[in-house]
Amino acid sequence: MAEARSGRSATLADVARLAGVSAMTVSRVLNDRGNVSASTRIRVQRAMDQVRYRPNAMARSLALGRSQTLGVVTFDTAQYGPGSAVLGIERAARERGYGVTITVIERPDHDALRSAVLSLDDRMVDGMVVIAPFAAMAGALRDLGRGTPIVAAEAGHQGEVPIVGIDQGLGARLATRHLLEFGHRTVHHISGPADWIESRLRSDGWRAEPGDRGVTAPPALDGDWTAQSGYEAGMRLADDGSVTAVFVANDQMALGLLHALHERGVRVPQDMSVVGFDDIPESAYFLPSLSTVRQDFARLGAVAVELLDRLVTDDDFVADDRLLIEPSLVVRESAGPPSP
Amino acid sequence: MAEARSGRSATLADVARLAGVSAMTVSRVLNDRGNVSASTRIRVQRAMDQVRYRPNAMARSLALGRSQTLGVVTFDTAQYGPGSAVLGIERAARERGYGVTITVIERPDHDALRSAVLSLDDRMVDGMVVIAPFAAMAGALRDLGRGTPIVAAEAGHQGEVPIVGIDQGLGARLATRHLLEFGHRTVHHISGPADWIESRLRSDGWRAEPGDRGVTAPPALDGDWTAQSGYEAGMRLADDGSVTAVFVANDQMALGLLHALHERGVRVPQDMSVVGFDDIPESAYFLPSLSTVRQDFARLGAVAVELLDRLVTDDDFVADDRLLIEPSLVVRESAGPPSP
DNA sequence: TGCCGAAATGATTGCGCTAACATTTGGGTG
DNA sequence: CACCCAAATGTTAGCGCAATCATTTCGGCA
């Protein structure tokens, strides 16, 4: 006869009845509010244990207007970046006592984003992280004009919504500089797809780095993040005797490039140097191991959630437009000095 | 003057007031119940549009006892398998009108799993998918003894909870057979960590495949899924002249193996054949491209969610113990006949 | 024209919890 | 020992929605 109504799990009222107090007192014990005598507290706790009481999060949310849940909007991709970011966010959220509800959108367009955000709103999430690596999402984010706090991750600058990201431009410059410092006259580039913000930022960084070195960047080859596209670009680069160094916008494409170069008998790094971006776990074991730019996604998630938490908790808090995390260069074997 | 109470978003009561009907009628329109005249329906819909009404999912859940949300329990890893499975589950859930709440557990032990499941229960999820690739989780799953339906994915057999998975044993046999059919006398093996169920199943499949061919399997080398461990195992295999074929329990380790063999001057597939497992997107561009076993995680997610949906919807439904999806062999360049 | 039954609509109540206010209890103080 | 204040506890109401049952409306038929 532990449970009042068999079947359903015990409610706060059941506990109150069992402990011989009012529901309110149980609620106070539950939420560790003061003003409960030690003896009743113990009695209530005993009752809770006895019926294995678990507070109903929904009911609490409804009463409070808050859900202790954060929403994450991401899109349908197995890409390393977004996937890692979600994990980082989830972990950080959990550490701060939030649950996480995920909504995946199929296409990164205005309507899909809007409806994802609305559906998270319906679930009364306290805040959202939108992973928005597409240029097309910038406008959509701006148009939301909303109440519950939103933080964009891996996004470009669009005003309105605060951004948390890893400094793509800096990463690209680190990679390019690494190559230039080996003495390469110029650095070629395989870019990501044009509709990704990060792709543009990496290309911009690559183009900007030579600076006053008096080097003009050659035209970039367009990739689409896949190893396949890196392979195709590699086939073209292999035929161009003037190419001695390539900055590739991600590690998968760099893998494709390495594959193509190997097929063509171009040795890396002796004949051609390659630097990638992302530092996926595999890249240390490419042939040769890949010099690349590491992004700390766990950190990204932590920063995004911390920011969001503040926005949720403190009404007066005004967030910076932009929080950038510094990436770092990982030097391995795929880049070296040009052969004389 | 569109919204009744400025600030907060409109409630069903606001719509009712505006349309001049009772809340119940609005609810009927909302849920597309019958017994509403065309004219009132239109009037109500207009009112809804006017105040941009969005039903509050929490309130509905509380009233209904159902939340149209599925919970996913996974654990903290960037492994390709679990990550892909989560995506597949999310997509399938969305297609069936469910939201998804994710809980990541740090360690795959009894208590962590239990508390994750309880916390999802608190949120009144209608069902859960537990991604449980660790042997240690089997017992924990059995101990739950619960009310809301649970489906385990990528798990071993433990009774109690229905399992959805990809047939690891079959995959391992396909890989091993592929090598044997090239004429290799025996197939060596680099295994995954012993505490992963899938790791054991793959090793078992490998050991079983030779069957009556009269080949006895050599001892396996222990890996831990990382390319690093594959590399280390590779260093040992390279020194053993008798090894001509290796089945590696995942593609990352296969990559490490390829790296090690390359360093030692062992040619693949001429001197040694290699088959991996998973078919990660990169493996087609390894050097050489990797023959491997493909797992369809999207399908896995879809099957898991479909099963869960039935368990949720139909009280009388009794699930099969075990639903296995067939993996397929992807033949590329890393395996071939032994040199004479 | 009056009556009947089905369709349309409404009133009440409760899901499980907490905020806000009301009430009681228990010392310490003069 | 009465009084007062603070601590402890209880009461009421409401978060937004839907199930249940009650009531109204309306068309069809004798």
mmCIF file of C-alpha atoms in Angstrom, chain B residues 194-317:
data_model
loop_
_atom_site.group_PDB
_atom_site.id
_atom_site.type_symbol
_atom_site.label_atom_id
_atom_site.label_comp_id
_atom_site.label_asym_id
_atom_site.label_seq_id
_atom_site.Cartn_x
_atom_site.Cartn_y
_atom_site.Cartn_z
ATOM 1 C CA ALA B 194 35.961 -6.184 -25.059
ATOM 2 C CA ASP B 195 33.304 -4.246 -23.193
ATOM 3 C CA TRP B 196 31.443 -3.361 -26.368
ATOM 4 C CA ILE B 197 28.831 -5.831 -27.434
ATOM 5 C CA GLU B 198 29.339 -5.112 -31.083
ATOM 6 C CA SER B 199 32.985 -5.760 -30.659
ATOM 7 C CA ARG B 200 32.313 -9.221 -29.298
ATOM 8 C CA LEU B 201 29.772 -10.032 -31.951
ATOM 9 C CA ARG B 202 32.160 -9.047 -34.695
ATOM 10 C CA SER B 203 34.905 -11.162 -33.224
ATOM 11 C CA ASP B 204 32.526 -14.081 -32.841
ATOM 12 C CA GLY B 205 31.465 -13.785 -36.458
ATOM 13 C CA TRP B 206 35.047 -13.723 -37.557
ATOM 14 C CA ARG B 207 35.872 -16.789 -35.502
ATOM 15 C CA ALA B 208 32.818 -18.676 -36.737
ATOM 16 C CA GLU B 209 33.075 -18.015 -40.452
ATOM 17 C CA PRO B 210 35.872 -20.395 -41.395
ATOM 18 C CA GLY B 211 33.514 -23.120 -40.195
ATOM 19 C CA ASP B 212 34.351 -26.410 -41.841
ATOM 20 C CA ARG B 213 37.004 -24.940 -44.039
ATOM 21 C CA GLY B 214 39.412 -26.461 -41.608
ATOM 22 C CA VAL B 215 40.999 -23.165 -40.740
ATOM 23 C CA THR B 216 41.585 -22.262 -37.151
ATOM 24 C CA ALA B 217 41.475 -18.625 -36.340
ATOM 25 C CA PRO B 218 44.662 -17.175 -34.886
ATOM 26 C CA PRO B 219 44.392 -15.158 -31.681
ATOM 27 C CA ALA B 220 42.911 -11.706 -32.196
ATOM 28 C CA LEU B 221 44.758 -8.501 -31.460
ATOM 29 C CA ASP B 222 42.908 -6.180 -29.110
ATOM 30 C CA GLY B 223 42.090 -2.694 -30.261
ATOM 31 C CA ASP B 224 39.928 0.043 -28.802
ATOM 32 C CA TRP B 225 38.298 1.481 -31.938
ATOM 33 C CA THR B 226 40.903 4.206 -32.299
ATOM 34 C CA ALA B 227 43.185 4.530 -35.275
ATOM 35 C CA GLN B 228 46.012 4.588 -32.785
ATOM 36 C CA SER B 229 45.252 1.082 -31.618
ATOM 37 C CA GLY B 230 44.969 -0.100 -35.207
ATOM 38 C CA TYR B 231 48.348 1.385 -35.850
ATOM 39 C CA GLU B 232 49.897 -0.409 -32.931
ATOM 40 C CA ALA B 233 48.354 -3.704 -33.931
ATOM 41 C CA GLY B 234 49.562 -3.088 -37.456
ATOM 42 C CA MET B 235 53.115 -2.708 -36.289
ATOM 43 C CA ARG B 236 52.956 -6.144 -34.801
ATOM 44 C CA LEU B 237 51.247 -7.746 -37.765
ATOM 45 C CA ALA B 238 53.742 -6.249 -40.179
ATOM 46 C CA ASP B 239 56.516 -8.167 -38.529
ATOM 47 C CA ASP B 240 54.694 -11.471 -38.852
ATOM 48 C CA GLY B 241 55.388 -12.798 -42.311
ATOM 49 C CA SER B 242 52.589 -15.324 -42.102
ATOM 50 C CA VAL B 243 49.834 -12.754 -42.008
ATOM 51 C CA THR B 244 48.188 -12.203 -45.373
ATOM 52 C CA ALA B 245 44.682 -11.073 -44.464
ATOM 53 C CA VAL B 246 43.189 -9.028 -41.640
ATOM 54 C CA PHE B 247 39.621 -8.315 -40.688
ATOM 55 C CA VAL B 248 39.588 -5.132 -38.623
ATOM 56 C CA ALA B 249 36.598 -4.442 -36.401
ATOM 57 C CA ASN B 250 36.145 -0.861 -37.560
ATOM 58 C CA ASP B 251 37.355 1.529 -40.229
ATOM 59 C CA GLN B 252 39.300 3.822 -37.932
ATOM 60 C CA MET B 253 41.472 0.980 -36.763
ATOM 61 C CA ALA B 254 41.808 -0.178 -40.335
ATOM 62 C CA LEU B 255 43.136 3.268 -41.151
ATOM 63 C CA GLY B 256 45.721 2.964 -38.424
ATOM 64 C CA LEU B 257 46.625 -0.445 -39.724
ATOM 65 C CA LEU B 258 47.078 0.860 -43.249
ATOM 66 C CA HIS B 259 49.286 3.581 -41.888
ATOM 67 C CA ALA B 260 51.463 1.129 -40.014
ATOM 68 C CA LEU B 261 51.740 -1.239 -42.957
ATOM 69 C CA HIS B 262 52.733 1.611 -45.210
ATOM 70 C CA GLU B 263 55.456 2.638 -42.797
ATOM 71 C CA ARG B 264 56.775 -0.911 -42.759
ATOM 72 C CA GLY B 265 56.703 -1.211 -46.502
ATOM 73 C CA VAL B 266 53.983 -3.825 -46.518
ATOM 74 C CA ARG B 267 51.860 -3.305 -49.605
ATOM 75 C CA VAL B 268 48.075 -3.528 -49.446
ATOM 76 C CA PRO B 269 46.540 -5.617 -50.922
ATOM 77 C CA GLN B 270 49.506 -7.313 -52.568
ATOM 78 C CA ASP B 271 51.300 -8.285 -49.390
ATOM 79 C CA MET B 272 48.366 -8.050 -47.040
ATOM 80 C CA SER B 273 44.618 -7.745 -47.469
ATOM 81 C CA VAL B 274 42.496 -5.622 -45.143
ATOM 82 C CA VAL B 275 38.756 -5.414 -44.606
ATOM 83 C CA GLY B 276 37.171 -2.956 -42.192
ATOM 84 C CA PHE B 277 33.745 -2.397 -40.675
ATOM 85 C CA ASP B 278 31.330 0.575 -40.685
ATOM 86 C CA ASP B 279 31.957 2.171 -44.058
ATOM 87 C CA ILE B 280 32.597 5.611 -42.698
ATOM 88 C CA PRO B 281 32.450 8.246 -45.442
ATOM 89 C CA GLU B 282 36.220 8.531 -45.520
ATOM 90 C CA SER B 283 37.014 4.901 -46.103
ATOM 91 C CA ALA B 284 36.557 5.060 -49.866
ATOM 92 C CA TYR B 285 39.549 7.398 -49.934
ATOM 93 C CA PHE B 286 41.951 5.609 -47.702
ATOM 94 C CA LEU B 287 45.139 4.444 -49.378
ATOM 95 C CA PRO B 288 44.180 2.026 -50.721
ATOM 96 C CA SER B 289 40.422 2.485 -50.621
ATOM 97 C CA LEU B 290 39.016 0.232 -47.957
ATOM 98 C CA SER B 291 36.833 -2.804 -48.468
ATOM 99 C CA THR B 292 34.453 -2.784 -45.563
ATOM 100 C CA VAL B 293 31.024 -3.617 -44.205
ATOM 101 C CA ARG B 294 28.306 -1.026 -44.516
ATOM 102 C CA GLN B 295 25.771 -0.447 -41.770
ATOM 103 C CA ASP B 296 22.626 1.449 -42.575
ATOM 104 C CA PHE B 297 22.064 3.598 -39.529
ATOM 105 C CA ALA B 298 19.259 5.606 -41.023
ATOM 106 C CA ARG B 299 17.398 2.379 -41.448
ATOM 107 C CA LEU B 300 18.258 1.351 -37.928
ATOM 108 C CA GLY B 301 16.755 4.561 -36.586
ATOM 109 C CA ALA B 302 13.666 4.161 -38.701
ATOM 110 C CA VAL B 303 13.093 0.606 -37.563
ATOM 111 C CA ALA B 304 13.643 1.462 -33.924
ATOM 112 C CA VAL B 305 11.218 4.340 -34.039
ATOM 113 C CA GLU B 306 8.627 2.387 -35.954
ATOM 114 C CA LEU B 307 8.756 -0.349 -33.384
ATOM 115 C CA LEU B 308 8.564 2.134 -30.550
ATOM 116 C CA ASP B 309 5.672 3.905 -32.174
ATOM 117 C CA ARG B 310 3.742 0.689 -32.300
ATOM 118 C CA LEU B 311 4.512 -0.109 -28.711
ATOM 119 C CA VAL B 312 3.330 3.342 -27.730
ATOM 120 C CA THR B 313 0.219 3.343 -29.851
ATOM 121 C CA ASP B 314 -0.983 -0.184 -29.473
ATOM 122 C CA ASP B 315 -1.142 -1.573 -25.978
ATOM 123 C CA ASP B 316 -1.666 -5.110 -27.144
ATOM 124 C CA PHE B 317 1.290 -5.120 -29.460
#
